[in-house]
Amino acid sequence: MECVGNKKRFLAYLLITLAIMAAIFIFSAQDGNQSGGLSDGFLKSLIGDFLSGILPPLTDKGFDYDIRKYAHMFEYFCLGVSSFLTFSELFFKTRRMLLNTSLASVLFCFLYACSDEFHQRFVPGRAGRFIDVGVDSVGYCTAVLVMLAGFIIYFQLKKRKKKLL
């Protein structure tokens, strides 16, 4: 596949995407106790009761459990943004290619989320569940929709500015 955009920008986006993927892999490689300790420590030291009063409960298992799900959404939101930008440098010659960029990003993130859950099946104290792929999809689908909206607004403003000149 030939890069239709700026090659340096493509490499930068690709490196960011790979770094996010590595971070997700490293977090997923932690056993159940390490993962629980990390989220409990993060919850108590950085956010305390602040976010528990703002964020809606996701489950009836308590906010300690929910913070893990929110963390997954955030990780995959970041992956969605970076993969969208990476694919935009590959595909994006015309506005019509925006849909291809969006679909490629969603498919890429979905496949990575599936592989992440498969990976977790082999980590002690962790379980690979397809429902978690759904939680991850909230993050990356939101990211792709935000990026898509941003590009559409950009093109509309660019078109409007061109008409004024």
PDB file of C-alpha atoms in Angstrom:
ATOM      1  CA  MET A   1       0.000   0.000   0.000  1.00  0.00           C
ATOM      2  CA  GLU A   2       1.394   3.369  -0.955  1.00  0.00           C
ATOM      3  CA  CYS A   3       1.074   6.298   1.396  1.00  0.00           C
ATOM      4  CA  VAL A   4      -0.996   9.029  -0.284  1.00  0.00           C
ATOM      5  CA  GLY A   5      -0.346  11.551   2.482  1.00  0.00           C
ATOM      6  CA  ASN A   6       2.771  12.870   4.147  1.00  0.00           C
ATOM      7  CA  LYS A   7       5.177   9.956   4.791  1.00  0.00           C
ATOM      8  CA  LYS A   8       6.731  11.492   7.917  1.00  0.00           C
ATOM      9  CA  ARG A   9       3.304  12.136   9.383  1.00  0.00           C
ATOM     10  CA  PHE A  10       2.280   8.568   8.497  1.00  0.00           C
ATOM     11  CA  LEU A  11       5.326   7.161  10.311  1.00  0.00           C
ATOM     12  CA  ALA A  12       4.643   9.330  13.353  1.00  0.00           C
ATOM     13  CA  TYR A  13       1.002   8.198  13.506  1.00  0.00           C
ATOM     14  CA  LEU A  14       2.064   4.591  12.967  1.00  0.00           C
ATOM     15  CA  LEU A  15       4.576   4.764  15.821  1.00  0.00           C
ATOM     16  CA  ILE A  16       1.947   6.265  18.125  1.00  0.00           C
ATOM     17  CA  THR A  17      -0.492   3.516  17.146  1.00  0.00           C
ATOM     18  CA  LEU A  18       2.117   0.829  17.800  1.00  0.00           C
ATOM     19  CA  ALA A  19       2.975   2.402  21.177  1.00  0.00           C
ATOM     20  CA  ILE A  20      -0.694   2.364  22.211  1.00  0.00           C
ATOM     21  CA  MET A  21      -0.997  -1.247  21.067  1.00  0.00           C
ATOM     22  CA  ALA A  22       2.092  -2.139  23.117  1.00  0.00           C
ATOM     23  CA  ALA A  23       0.656  -0.402  26.194  1.00  0.00           C
ATOM     24  CA  ILE A  24      -2.625  -2.305  25.827  1.00  0.00           C
ATOM     25  CA  PHE A  25      -0.684  -5.566  25.448  1.00  0.00           C
ATOM     26  CA  ILE A  26       1.416  -4.842  28.546  1.00  0.00           C
ATOM     27  CA  PHE A  27      -1.654  -4.001  30.643  1.00  0.00           C
ATOM     28  CA  SER A  28      -3.361  -7.164  29.402  1.00  0.00           C
ATOM     29  CA  ALA A  29      -0.322  -9.271  30.302  1.00  0.00           C
ATOM     30  CA  GLN A  30      -0.671  -8.370  33.982  1.00  0.00           C
ATOM     31  CA  ASP A  31      -2.223 -11.114  36.061  1.00  0.00           C
ATOM     32  CA  GLY A  32      -5.498 -10.519  37.875  1.00  0.00           C
ATOM     33  CA  ASN A  33      -3.855  -9.334  41.111  1.00  0.00           C
ATOM     34  CA  GLN A  34      -1.492  -6.888  39.380  1.00  0.00           C
ATOM     35  CA  SER A  35      -4.304  -5.499  37.258  1.00  0.00           C
ATOM     36  CA  GLY A  36      -6.601  -5.131  40.253  1.00  0.00           C
ATOM     37  CA  GLY A  37      -3.841  -3.482  42.285  1.00  0.00           C
ATOM     38  CA  LEU A  38      -3.083  -1.040  39.472  1.00  0.00           C
ATOM     39  CA  SER A  39      -6.704   0.040  39.071  1.00  0.00           C
ATOM     40  CA  ASP A  40      -7.258   0.207  42.833  1.00  0.00           C
ATOM     41  CA  GLY A  41      -4.072   2.256  43.270  1.00  0.00           C
ATOM     42  CA  PHE A  42      -4.992   4.548  40.397  1.00  0.00           C
ATOM     43  CA  LEU A  43      -8.506   4.910  41.719  1.00  0.00           C
ATOM     44  CA  LYS A  44      -7.405   5.810  45.251  1.00  0.00           C
ATOM     45  CA  SER A  45      -4.389   7.985  44.533  1.00  0.00           C
ATOM     46  CA  LEU A  46      -5.352   9.975  41.450  1.00  0.00           C
ATOM     47  CA  ILE A  47      -9.096  10.218  41.167  1.00  0.00           C
ATOM     48  CA  GLY A  48     -10.528   9.224  44.518  1.00  0.00           C
ATOM     49  CA  ASP A  49     -14.216   9.975  44.787  1.00  0.00           C
ATOM     50  CA  PHE A  50     -14.154  12.644  42.068  1.00  0.00           C
ATOM     51  CA  LEU A  51     -14.845  10.402  39.075  1.00  0.00           C
ATOM     52  CA  SER A  52     -17.074   8.035  41.017  1.00  0.00           C
ATOM     53  CA  GLY A  53     -19.461  10.975  41.474  1.00  0.00           C
ATOM     54  CA  ILE A  54     -19.334  11.984  37.794  1.00  0.00           C
ATOM     55  CA  LEU A  55     -19.179   8.772  35.786  1.00  0.00           C
ATOM     56  CA  PRO A  56     -22.326   6.648  35.635  1.00  0.00           C
ATOM     57  CA  PRO A  57     -22.049   3.122  37.028  1.00  0.00           C
ATOM     58  CA  LEU A  58     -21.547   0.524  34.302  1.00  0.00           C
ATOM     59  CA  THR A  59     -22.305  -2.531  36.417  1.00  0.00           C
ATOM     60  CA  ASP A  60     -23.576  -3.436  39.851  1.00  0.00           C
ATOM     61  CA  LYS A  61     -20.103  -4.742  40.785  1.00  0.00           C
ATOM     62  CA  GLY A  62     -18.938  -1.391  42.168  1.00  0.00           C
ATOM     63  CA  PHE A  63     -16.829   1.459  40.898  1.00  0.00           C
ATOM     64  CA  ASP A  64     -13.549  -0.440  41.384  1.00  0.00           C
ATOM     65  CA  TYR A  65     -14.705  -2.873  38.694  1.00  0.00           C
ATOM     66  CA  ASP A  66     -16.164  -0.117  36.521  1.00  0.00           C
ATOM     67  CA  ILE A  67     -12.900   1.857  36.480  1.00  0.00           C
ATOM     68  CA  ARG A  68     -11.300  -1.043  34.609  1.00  0.00           C
ATOM     69  CA  LYS A  69     -14.014  -0.852  31.980  1.00  0.00           C
ATOM     70  CA  TYR A  70     -13.590   2.914  31.662  1.00  0.00           C
ATOM     71  CA  ALA A  71      -9.829   2.386  31.341  1.00  0.00           C
ATOM     72  CA  HIS A  72     -10.462  -0.057  28.485  1.00  0.00           C
ATOM     73  CA  MET A  73     -12.715   2.467  26.772  1.00  0.00           C
ATOM     74  CA  PHE A  74     -10.042   5.149  27.127  1.00  0.00           C
ATOM     75  CA  GLU A  75      -7.254   2.903  25.808  1.00  0.00           C
ATOM     76  CA  TYR A  76      -9.319   1.987  22.788  1.00  0.00           C
ATOM     77  CA  PHE A  77     -10.434   5.594  22.271  1.00  0.00           C
ATOM     78  CA  CYS A  78      -6.737   6.482  21.942  1.00  0.00           C
ATOM     79  CA  LEU A  79      -6.190   3.528  19.596  1.00  0.00           C
ATOM     80  CA  GLY A  80      -9.198   4.626  17.524  1.00  0.00           C
ATOM     81  CA  VAL A  81      -7.855   8.161  17.105  1.00  0.00           C
ATOM     82  CA  SER A  82      -4.330   7.044  16.254  1.00  0.00           C
ATOM     83  CA  SER A  83      -5.439   4.320  13.843  1.00  0.00           C
ATOM     84  CA  PHE A  84      -7.834   6.745  12.141  1.00  0.00           C
ATOM     85  CA  LEU A  85      -4.981   9.208  11.621  1.00  0.00           C
ATOM     86  CA  THR A  86      -2.677   6.432  10.411  1.00  0.00           C
ATOM     87  CA  PHE A  87      -5.224   5.117   7.911  1.00  0.00           C
ATOM     88  CA  SER A  88      -6.069   8.648   6.801  1.00  0.00           C
ATOM     89  CA  GLU A  89      -2.483   9.023   5.613  1.00  0.00           C
ATOM     90  CA  LEU A  90      -2.810   5.774   3.653  1.00  0.00           C
ATOM     91  CA  PHE A  91      -6.235   6.182   2.048  1.00  0.00           C
ATOM     92  CA  PHE A  92      -7.293   9.783   2.217  1.00  0.00           C
ATOM     93  CA  LYS A  93      -7.007  11.439  -1.199  1.00  0.00           C
ATOM     94  CA  THR A  94     -10.597  12.604  -1.462  1.00  0.00           C
ATOM     95  CA  ARG A  95     -13.491  13.155   0.883  1.00  0.00           C
ATOM     96  CA  ARG A  96     -15.031   9.920  -0.371  1.00  0.00           C
ATOM     97  CA  MET A  97     -12.104   8.037   1.107  1.00  0.00           C
ATOM     98  CA  LEU A  98     -13.180   9.217   4.565  1.00  0.00           C
ATOM     99  CA  LEU A  99     -15.576   6.270   4.792  1.00  0.00           C
ATOM    100  CA  ASN A 100     -12.785   3.812   3.904  1.00  0.00           C
ATOM    101  CA  THR A 101     -10.559   5.378   6.536  1.00  0.00           C
ATOM    102  CA  SER A 102     -13.317   5.069   9.143  1.00  0.00           C
ATOM    103  CA  LEU A 103     -14.150   1.475   8.268  1.00  0.00           C
ATOM    104  CA  ALA A 104     -10.488   0.425   8.205  1.00  0.00           C
ATOM    105  CA  SER A 105      -9.942   1.988  11.617  1.00  0.00           C
ATOM    106  CA  VAL A 106     -13.007   0.319  13.153  1.00  0.00           C
ATOM    107  CA  LEU A 107     -12.093  -3.071  11.673  1.00  0.00           C
ATOM    108  CA  PHE A 108      -8.468  -2.739  12.813  1.00  0.00           C
ATOM    109  CA  CYS A 109      -9.487  -1.810  16.372  1.00  0.00           C
ATOM    110  CA  PHE A 110     -12.089  -4.596  16.488  1.00  0.00           C
ATOM    111  CA  LEU A 111      -9.535  -7.198  15.428  1.00  0.00           C
ATOM    112  CA  TYR A 112      -7.007  -5.891  17.955  1.00  0.00           C
ATOM    113  CA  ALA A 113      -9.645  -5.960  20.722  1.00  0.00           C
ATOM    114  CA  CYS A 114     -10.465  -9.581  19.811  1.00  0.00           C
ATOM    115  CA  SER A 115      -6.774 -10.517  19.866  1.00  0.00           C
ATOM    116  CA  ASP A 116      -6.375  -8.734  23.216  1.00  0.00           C
ATOM    117  CA  GLU A 117      -9.189 -10.761  24.765  1.00  0.00           C
ATOM    118  CA  PHE A 118      -7.719 -13.960  23.296  1.00  0.00           C
ATOM    119  CA  HIS A 119      -4.356 -13.006  24.808  1.00  0.00           C
ATOM    120  CA  GLN A 120      -5.975 -12.509  28.226  1.00  0.00           C
ATOM    121  CA  ARG A 121      -7.225 -16.117  28.209  1.00  0.00           C
ATOM    122  CA  PHE A 122      -3.611 -17.195  28.775  1.00  0.00           C
ATOM    123  CA  VAL A 123      -2.889 -14.757  31.625  1.00  0.00           C
ATOM    124  CA  PRO A 124      -3.430 -16.116  35.170  1.00  0.00           C
ATOM    125  CA  GLY A 125      -6.371 -14.484  36.937  1.00  0.00           C
ATOM    126  CA  ARG A 126      -7.684 -12.927  33.714  1.00  0.00           C
ATOM    127  CA  ALA A 127     -10.435 -14.020  31.374  1.00  0.00           C
ATOM    128  CA  GLY A 128     -10.961 -13.252  27.730  1.00  0.00           C
ATOM    129  CA  ARG A 129     -14.598 -12.275  27.284  1.00  0.00           C
ATOM    130  CA  PHE A 130     -16.267 -11.160  24.109  1.00  0.00           C
ATOM    131  CA  ILE A 131     -18.391  -8.712  26.137  1.00  0.00           C
ATOM    132  CA  ASP A 132     -15.149  -6.817  26.819  1.00  0.00           C
ATOM    133  CA  VAL A 133     -14.694  -6.395  23.062  1.00  0.00           C
ATOM    134  CA  GLY A 134     -18.040  -4.567  23.207  1.00  0.00           C
ATOM    135  CA  VAL A 135     -16.717  -2.318  25.989  1.00  0.00           C
ATOM    136  CA  ASP A 136     -13.615  -1.617  23.904  1.00  0.00           C
ATOM    137  CA  SER A 137     -15.797  -0.854  20.879  1.00  0.00           C
ATOM    138  CA  VAL A 138     -17.465   1.995  22.766  1.00  0.00           C
ATOM    139  CA  GLY A 139     -14.034   3.623  22.984  1.00  0.00           C
ATOM    140  CA  TYR A 140     -12.834   3.171  19.410  1.00  0.00           C
ATOM    141  CA  CYS A 141     -16.218   3.777  17.768  1.00  0.00           C
ATOM    142  CA  THR A 142     -16.566   7.028  19.718  1.00  0.00           C
ATOM    143  CA  ALA A 143     -13.070   8.030  18.606  1.00  0.00           C
ATOM    144  CA  VAL A 144     -13.783   7.280  14.948  1.00  0.00           C
ATOM    145  CA  LEU A 145     -17.075   9.197  15.089  1.00  0.00           C
ATOM    146  CA  VAL A 146     -15.327  12.195  16.673  1.00  0.00           C
ATOM    147  CA  MET A 147     -12.584  12.097  14.030  1.00  0.00           C
ATOM    148  CA  LEU A 148     -15.118  11.672  11.241  1.00  0.00           C
ATOM    149  CA  ALA A 149     -17.144  14.636  12.502  1.00  0.00           C
ATOM    150  CA  GLY A 150     -13.982  16.716  12.812  1.00  0.00           C
ATOM    151  CA  PHE A 151     -12.950  16.001   9.227  1.00  0.00           C
ATOM    152  CA  ILE A 152     -16.450  16.724   7.921  1.00  0.00           C
ATOM    153  CA  ILE A 153     -16.532  20.046   9.771  1.00  0.00           C
ATOM    154  CA  TYR A 154     -13.051  20.848   8.455  1.00  0.00           C
ATOM    155  CA  PHE A 155     -14.113  20.195   4.858  1.00  0.00           C
ATOM    156  CA  GLN A 156     -17.287  22.239   5.261  1.00  0.00           C
ATOM    157  CA  LEU A 157     -15.341  25.186   6.640  1.00  0.00           C
ATOM    158  CA  LYS A 158     -12.767  24.841   3.880  1.00  0.00           C
ATOM    159  CA  LYS A 159     -15.518  24.769   1.251  1.00  0.00           C
ATOM    160  CA  ARG A 160     -17.213  27.817   2.794  1.00  0.00           C
ATOM    161  CA  LYS A 161     -13.924  29.730   2.915  1.00  0.00           C
ATOM    162  CA  LYS A 162     -13.250  28.884  -0.735  1.00  0.00           C
ATOM    163  CA  LYS A 163     -16.673  30.292  -1.736  1.00  0.00           C
ATOM    164  CA  LEU A 164     -15.954  33.529   0.121  1.00  0.00           C
ATOM    165  CA  LEU A 165     -12.715  34.033  -1.780  1.00  0.00           C
TER     166      LEU A 165
END
